[in-house]
mmCIF file of C-alpha atoms in Angstrom:
data_model
loop_
_atom_site.group_PDB
_atom_site.id
_atom_site.type_symbol
_atom_site.label_atom_id
_atom_site.label_comp_id
_atom_site.label_asym_id
_atom_site.label_seq_id
_atom_site.Cartn_x
_atom_site.Cartn_y
_atom_site.Cartn_z
ATOM 1 C CA MET H 162 -6.351 13.374 -17.368
ATOM 2 C CA SER H 163 -3.762 11.419 -15.386
ATOM 3 C CA SER H 164 -5.620 12.262 -12.141
ATOM 4 C CA TYR H 165 -8.805 10.889 -13.713
ATOM 5 C CA TRP H 166 -7.259 7.592 -14.849
ATOM 6 C CA ASP H 167 -5.453 7.138 -11.504
ATOM 7 C CA CYS H 168 -8.855 6.994 -9.770
ATOM 8 C CA LYS H 169 -9.997 3.456 -10.368
ATOM 9 C CA PRO H 170 -13.594 2.513 -9.463
ATOM 10 C CA PRO H 171 -15.018 2.693 -6.852
ATOM 11 C CA ALA H 172 -13.142 6.028 -6.468
ATOM 12 C CA TYR H 173 -15.957 7.892 -8.237
ATOM 13 C CA GLU H 174 -15.587 11.041 -6.146
ATOM 14 C CA GLY H 175 -11.963 11.386 -7.241
ATOM 15 C CA ARG H 176 -12.987 10.939 -10.877
ATOM 16 C CA LEU H 177 -15.655 13.612 -10.585
ATOM 17 C CA ILE H 178 -13.168 16.065 -9.075
ATOM 18 C CA ALA H 179 -10.639 15.330 -11.852
ATOM 19 C CA LEU H 180 -13.285 15.754 -14.570
ATOM 20 C CA ASP H 181 -14.502 19.008 -13.048
ATOM 21 C CA LYS H 182 -10.951 20.421 -13.064
ATOM 22 C CA LEU H 183 -10.472 19.234 -16.638
ATOM 23 C CA LYS H 184 -13.712 20.905 -17.718
ATOM 24 C CA LYS H 185 -12.775 24.213 -16.082
ATOM 25 C CA GLY H 186 -9.413 24.139 -17.866
ATOM 26 C CA ALA H 187 -10.993 23.359 -21.234
ATOM 27 C CA VAL H 188 -13.609 26.124 -20.787
ATOM 28 C CA LYS H 189 -10.875 28.630 -19.941
ATOM 29 C CA LEU H 190 -8.928 27.703 -23.082
ATOM 30 C CA SER H 191 -12.050 27.816 -25.287
ATOM 31 C CA ARG H 192 -12.693 31.415 -24.183
ATOM 32 C CA ASP H 193 -9.138 32.539 -24.856
ATOM 33 C CA ALA H 194 -9.057 34.780 -27.953
ATOM 34 C CA LYS H 195 -5.860 33.262 -29.364
ATOM 35 C CA PHE H 196 -7.341 29.749 -29.292
ATOM 36 C CA LYS H 197 -10.743 30.870 -30.588
ATOM 37 C CA ALA H 198 -8.952 32.353 -33.606
ATOM 38 C CA VAL H 199 -7.614 28.932 -34.654
ATOM 39 C CA ALA H 200 -10.502 26.926 -36.122
ATOM 40 C CA GLU H 201 -8.913 23.491 -35.557
ATOM 41 C CA VAL H 202 -8.164 24.240 -31.890
ATOM 42 C CA ALA H 203 -11.605 25.691 -31.243
ATOM 43 C CA GLU H 204 -13.232 22.655 -32.855
ATOM 44 C CA TYR H 205 -11.088 20.267 -30.795
ATOM 45 C CA LEU H 206 -11.947 22.071 -27.550
ATOM 46 C CA GLY H 207 -15.635 21.867 -28.463
ATOM 47 C CA TYR H 208 -15.428 18.087 -28.920
ATOM 48 C CA LEU H 209 -13.369 17.792 -25.715
ATOM 49 C CA LEU H 210 -15.990 19.628 -23.678
ATOM 50 C CA LYS H 211 -18.725 17.349 -25.054
ATOM 51 C CA ASP H 212 -16.673 14.275 -24.105
ATOM 52 C CA ILE H 213 -16.045 15.638 -20.607
ATOM 53 C CA ASP H 214 -19.772 16.360 -20.101
ATOM 54 C CA ALA H 215 -20.595 12.816 -21.234
ATOM 55 C CA ALA H 216 -17.989 11.369 -18.857
ATOM 56 C CA LEU H 217 -19.357 13.466 -15.981
ATOM 57 C CA LYS H 218 -22.890 12.249 -16.641
ATOM 58 C CA LEU H 219 -21.777 8.605 -16.856
ATOM 59 C CA THR H 220 -19.594 8.823 -13.722
ATOM 60 C CA LYS H 221 -22.400 10.427 -11.690
ATOM 61 C CA ARG H 222 -24.776 7.675 -12.818
ATOM 62 C CA ASP H 223 -22.263 4.946 -11.940
ATOM 63 C CA LYS H 224 -21.598 6.558 -8.544
ATOM 64 C CA ILE H 225 -25.306 6.492 -7.663
ATOM 65 C CA LYS H 226 -25.657 2.849 -8.770
ATOM 66 C CA HIS H 227 -22.515 1.873 -6.852
ATOM 67 C CA GLU H 228 -23.651 3.547 -3.623
ATOM 68 C CA ALA H 229 -27.076 1.891 -3.864
ATOM 69 C CA ASN H 230 -25.449 -1.504 -4.385
ATOM 70 C CA GLU H 231 -23.070 -0.969 -1.462
ATOM 71 C CA LYS H 232 -25.917 -0.131 0.905
ATOM 72 C CA LYS H 233 -27.880 -3.133 -0.321
ATOM 73 C CA HIS H 234 -25.041 -5.480 0.625
ATOM 74 C CA GLY H 235 -24.336 -3.818 3.966
ATOM 75 C CA ALA H 236 -21.187 -1.825 3.210
ATOM 76 C CA ARG H 237 -20.368 0.852 5.765
ATOM 77 C CA GLU H 238 -17.658 3.353 6.568
ATOM 78 C CA VAL H 239 -15.008 2.485 9.146
ATOM 79 C CA ASP H 240 -11.741 4.025 10.245
ATOM 80 C CA MET H 241 -8.849 1.649 9.551
ATOM 81 C CA GLN H 242 -5.567 1.443 11.458
ATOM 82 C CA PHE H 243 -2.616 -0.746 10.513
ATOM 83 C CA VAL H 244 0.201 -1.386 12.979
ATOM 84 C CA TYR H 245 3.537 -2.596 11.585
ATOM 85 C CA VAL H 246 6.135 -4.302 13.796
ATOM 86 C CA ASP H 247 9.464 -5.545 12.445
ATOM 87 C CA PHE H 248 10.959 -8.960 13.222
ATOM 88 C CA LEU H 249 12.819 -7.530 16.245
ATOM 89 C CA GLY H 250 9.598 -6.214 17.797
ATOM 90 C CA SER H 251 10.245 -2.546 16.946
ATOM 91 C CA PRO H 252 7.932 -0.180 15.031
ATOM 92 C CA MET H 253 8.602 -0.540 11.309
ATOM 93 C CA LEU H 254 10.210 2.519 9.703
ATOM 94 C CA SER H 255 11.302 3.616 6.194
ATOM 95 C CA HIS H 256 8.548 1.601 4.524
ATOM 96 C CA ARG H 257 5.390 2.343 2.557
ATOM 97 C CA ALA H 258 2.181 0.441 3.267
ATOM 98 C CA TYR H 259 0.065 -1.052 0.495
ATOM 99 C CA ILE H 260 -3.305 -2.552 1.423
ATOM 100 C CA GLU H 261 -5.748 -4.326 -0.879
ATOM 101 C CA ILE H 262 -9.294 -4.903 0.365
ATOM 102 C CA LYS H 263 -11.357 -7.495 -1.498
ATOM 103 C CA ALA H 264 -14.933 -8.673 -1.041
ATOM 104 C CA PRO H 265 -17.384 -10.655 -3.198
ATOM 105 C CA GLY H 266 -19.301 -8.529 -5.656
ATOM 106 C CA ARG H 267 -17.236 -5.361 -5.438
ATOM 107 C CA ASP H 268 -14.118 -3.784 -6.897
ATOM 108 C CA THR H 269 -10.785 -4.088 -5.087
ATOM 109 C CA ILE H 270 -9.941 -1.105 -2.884
ATOM 110 C CA THR H 271 -6.250 -0.165 -2.801
ATOM 111 C CA LEU H 272 -4.830 2.036 -0.030
ATOM 112 C CA SER H 273 -1.285 3.331 0.306
ATOM 113 C CA LYS H 274 0.619 5.596 2.713
ATOM 114 C CA PRO H 275 4.117 5.937 4.204
ATOM 115 C CA ILE H 276 4.470 4.080 7.507
ATOM 116 C CA LYS H 277 5.216 6.604 10.256
ATOM 117 C CA GLY H 278 6.167 5.351 13.702
ATOM 118 C CA GLY H 279 4.960 1.895 12.749
ATOM 119 C CA VAL H 280 1.376 3.013 12.119
ATOM 120 C CA VAL H 281 -0.782 3.860 9.084
ATOM 121 C CA SER H 282 -4.365 5.161 9.426
ATOM 122 C CA PHE H 283 -7.229 5.763 6.994
ATOM 123 C CA LYS H 284 -10.479 7.532 7.892
ATOM 124 C CA GLY H 285 -13.939 6.743 6.543
ATOM 125 C CA ILE H 286 -13.167 3.806 4.235
ATOM 126 C CA GLU H 287 -16.341 2.125 2.958
ATOM 127 C CA ILE H 288 -15.928 -1.648 3.086
ATOM 128 C CA MET H 289 -18.135 -4.707 3.002
ATOM 129 C CA PRO H 290 -18.997 -6.580 6.252
ATOM 130 C CA VAL H 291 -16.809 -9.556 5.243
ATOM 131 C CA GLY H 292 -13.752 -9.642 3.019
ATOM 132 C CA SER H 293 -10.021 -10.152 2.797
ATOM 133 C CA LEU H 294 -6.961 -7.976 3.310
ATOM 134 C CA ARG H 295 -3.639 -8.223 1.524
ATOM 135 C CA ILE H 296 -1.005 -6.208 3.358
ATOM 136 C CA MET H 297 2.471 -5.270 2.151
ATOM 137 C CA ALA H 298 5.348 -3.164 3.482
ATOM 138 C CA VAL H 299 7.706 -1.945 0.767
ATOM 139 C CA PRO H 300 11.059 -0.289 1.648
ATOM 140 C CA THR H 301 11.333 3.371 0.627
ATOM 141 C CA GLY H 302 15.091 3.660 1.045
ATOM 142 C CA LYS H 303 17.726 1.028 0.315
ATOM 143 C CA ALA H 304 16.814 -2.055 -1.684
ATOM 144 C CA ALA H 305 15.560 -4.577 0.837
ATOM 145 C CA HIS H 306 13.079 -7.388 1.306
ATOM 146 C CA VAL H 307 9.307 -6.859 1.053
ATOM 147 C CA SER H 308 7.074 -8.331 3.759
ATOM 148 C CA SER H 309 3.451 -9.266 3.095
ATOM 149 C CA GLY H 310 0.516 -11.218 4.413
ATOM 150 C CA VAL H 311 -3.109 -12.114 3.649
ATOM 151 C CA THR H 312 -6.006 -12.517 6.061
ATOM 152 C CA THR H 313 -9.782 -12.276 6.262
ATOM 153 C CA TYR H 314 -11.822 -9.780 8.270
ATOM 154 C CA LYS H 315 -15.349 -9.537 9.614
ATOM 155 C CA LEU H 316 -16.768 -6.223 10.774
ATOM 156 C CA GLY H 317 -18.224 -6.098 14.237
ATOM 157 C CA SER H 318 -20.056 -3.186 15.830
ATOM 158 C CA SER H 319 -16.901 -1.097 16.249
ATOM 159 C CA LYS H 320 -16.318 1.915 13.987
ATOM 160 C CA THR H 321 -12.612 1.079 13.788
ATOM 161 C CA LEU H 322 -10.875 -1.920 12.217
ATOM 162 C CA THR H 323 -7.328 -2.464 13.512
ATOM 163 C CA VAL H 324 -4.820 -4.821 11.903
ATOM 164 C CA ARG H 325 -1.509 -5.684 13.566
ATOM 165 C CA SER H 326 1.210 -6.883 11.180
ATOM 166 C CA GLU H 327 4.115 -8.612 12.903
ATOM 167 C CA GLU H 328 7.068 -9.534 10.724
ATOM 168 C CA MET H 329 7.981 -13.189 11.236
ATOM 169 C CA SER H 330 11.555 -14.443 11.565
ATOM 170 C CA LYS H 331 13.654 -17.591 11.360
ATOM 171 C CA ILE H 332 17.067 -18.728 12.544
ATOM 172 C CA GLN H 333 19.628 -19.109 9.809
ATOM 173 C CA ARG H 334 22.933 -20.945 10.348
ATOM 174 C CA ILE H 335 25.894 -19.624 8.408
ATOM 175 C CA SER H 336 29.541 -20.675 8.196
ATOM 176 C CA ALA H 337 31.759 -17.588 8.040
ATOM 177 C CA GLY H 338 34.965 -16.085 9.377
ATOM 178 C CA SER H 339 33.584 -12.691 10.407
ATOM 179 C CA SER H 340 30.382 -10.701 10.874
ATOM 180 C CA ALA H 341 31.138 -8.888 7.605
ATOM 181 C CA GLN H 342 31.082 -12.236 5.775
ATOM 182 C CA VAL H 343 27.825 -13.111 7.533
ATOM 183 C CA ALA H 344 26.195 -9.895 6.262
ATOM 184 C CA LYS H 345 27.436 -10.558 2.737
ATOM 185 C CA LYS H 346 26.123 -14.118 2.701
ATOM 186 C CA ILE H 347 22.716 -13.140 4.058
ATOM 187 C CA GLY H 348 22.388 -10.424 1.412
ATOM 188 C CA SER H 349 23.289 -12.777 -1.447
ATOM 189 C CA LYS H 350 20.839 -15.437 -0.283
ATOM 190 C CA LEU H 351 17.911 -13.010 0.010
ATOM 191 C CA SER H 352 18.861 -10.863 -3.019
ATOM 192 C CA ALA H 353 18.532 -7.734 -0.914
ATOM 193 C CA GLU H 354 20.043 -5.856 1.990
ATOM 194 C CA VAL H 355 18.515 -7.329 5.146
ATOM 195 C CA ASP H 356 18.561 -6.375 8.800
ATOM 196 C CA TYR H 357 19.501 -9.279 11.022
ATOM 197 C CA LYS H 358 20.463 -10.142 14.592
ATOM 198 C CA ILE H 359 23.368 -12.404 15.555
ATOM 199 C CA LEU H 360 22.317 -14.888 18.243
ATOM 200 C CA LYS H 361 25.293 -17.242 18.607
ATOM 201 C CA VAL H 362 28.875 -17.473 17.376
ATOM 202 C CA GLY H 363 30.585 -20.877 17.480
ATOM 203 C CA GLY H 364 27.859 -22.165 19.787
ATOM 204 C CA GLU H 365 28.304 -19.316 22.285
ATOM 205 C CA THR H 366 25.731 -16.613 22.927
ATOM 206 C CA TYR H 367 26.684 -13.450 21.084
ATOM 207 C CA VAL H 368 27.078 -10.234 23.093
ATOM 208 C CA GLU H 369 25.788 -7.180 21.216
ATOM 209 C CA GLY H 370 28.620 -4.938 20.039
ATOM 210 C CA GLU H 371 31.327 -7.591 20.054
ATOM 211 C CA THR H 372 33.678 -7.804 17.084
ATOM 212 C CA THR H 373 34.232 -11.448 16.233
ATOM 213 C CA THR H 374 36.654 -12.797 13.675
ATOM 214 C CA ALA H 375 38.017 -16.294 13.172
ATOM 215 C CA GLY H 376 41.017 -15.423 11.059
ATOM 216 C CA ASN H 377 41.197 -17.724 8.068
ATOM 217 C CA LYS H 378 38.827 -20.219 9.700
ATOM 218 C CA SER H 379 35.075 -20.486 9.342
ATOM 219 C CA ILE H 380 32.857 -20.865 12.383
ATOM 220 C CA SER H 381 29.133 -21.406 12.804
ATOM 221 C CA TRP H 382 26.894 -18.373 13.259
ATOM 222 C CA GLU H 383 23.228 -18.423 14.277
ATOM 223 C CA VAL H 384 21.453 -15.391 12.860
ATOM 224 C CA LEU H 385 17.851 -14.218 13.204
ATOM 225 C CA VAL H 386 16.466 -12.928 9.872
ATOM 226 C CA PRO H 387 12.988 -11.860 8.659
ATOM 227 C CA THR H 388 11.071 -14.366 6.539
ATOM 228 C CA GLY H 389 9.193 -11.781 4.470
ATOM 229 C CA ALA H 390 5.833 -12.911 5.893
ATOM 230 C CA PHE H 391 3.513 -11.071 8.297
ATOM 231 C CA LYS H 392 1.568 -12.631 11.145
ATOM 232 C CA LEU H 393 -1.711 -10.692 10.969
ATOM 233 C CA THR H 394 -4.146 -10.037 13.804
ATOM 234 C CA VAL H 395 -7.467 -8.307 13.060
ATOM 235 C CA LYS H 396 -9.516 -6.574 15.743
#
């Protein structure tokens, strides 16, 4: 049943598969001698099979109506590719992609997959000619910030829709005595563990790999951090 309820419309095919599996299981139980011998169980399985048959009939009807409506409004299948780049320009890793596709007159489509090598792909997704995309990247490991963005799309003649999500960044100035203090302050401000890049220390350009401390003093640090927003480009 959980597989059935997890398939929200317009995922009618998934619902039909779940109902078919449920029916086969119920039929198998109803033919088992030990269950047939218990009147209450046999009666329950009889009602369950009737309910499943009714749900199958209704879902098939809704699927036909939905497909007719989609064709009427010009929906068509496209392959979708989402490219994720972190704020340092590298492929995003250790994240899961969540995509919501919305269009007037139809149910929201939700897609989700782990991001591998900075790319997520979906084949044969039926979408309307014009709509909007909400894109999120959620960390799958340590607690960290979530990046997201919203944009519109318009299908052309291509069979593939590609969306590039580039994580935006900002310069943050922090007063601290060491890089360890910088990391701690950034984490407390953003309520999560955040990757960052040190640009300047005390007004001087920072050399990657240097260990900088100021003793008991505090100096100014310029640090590049992600904003949590995506710059989205649709092709």
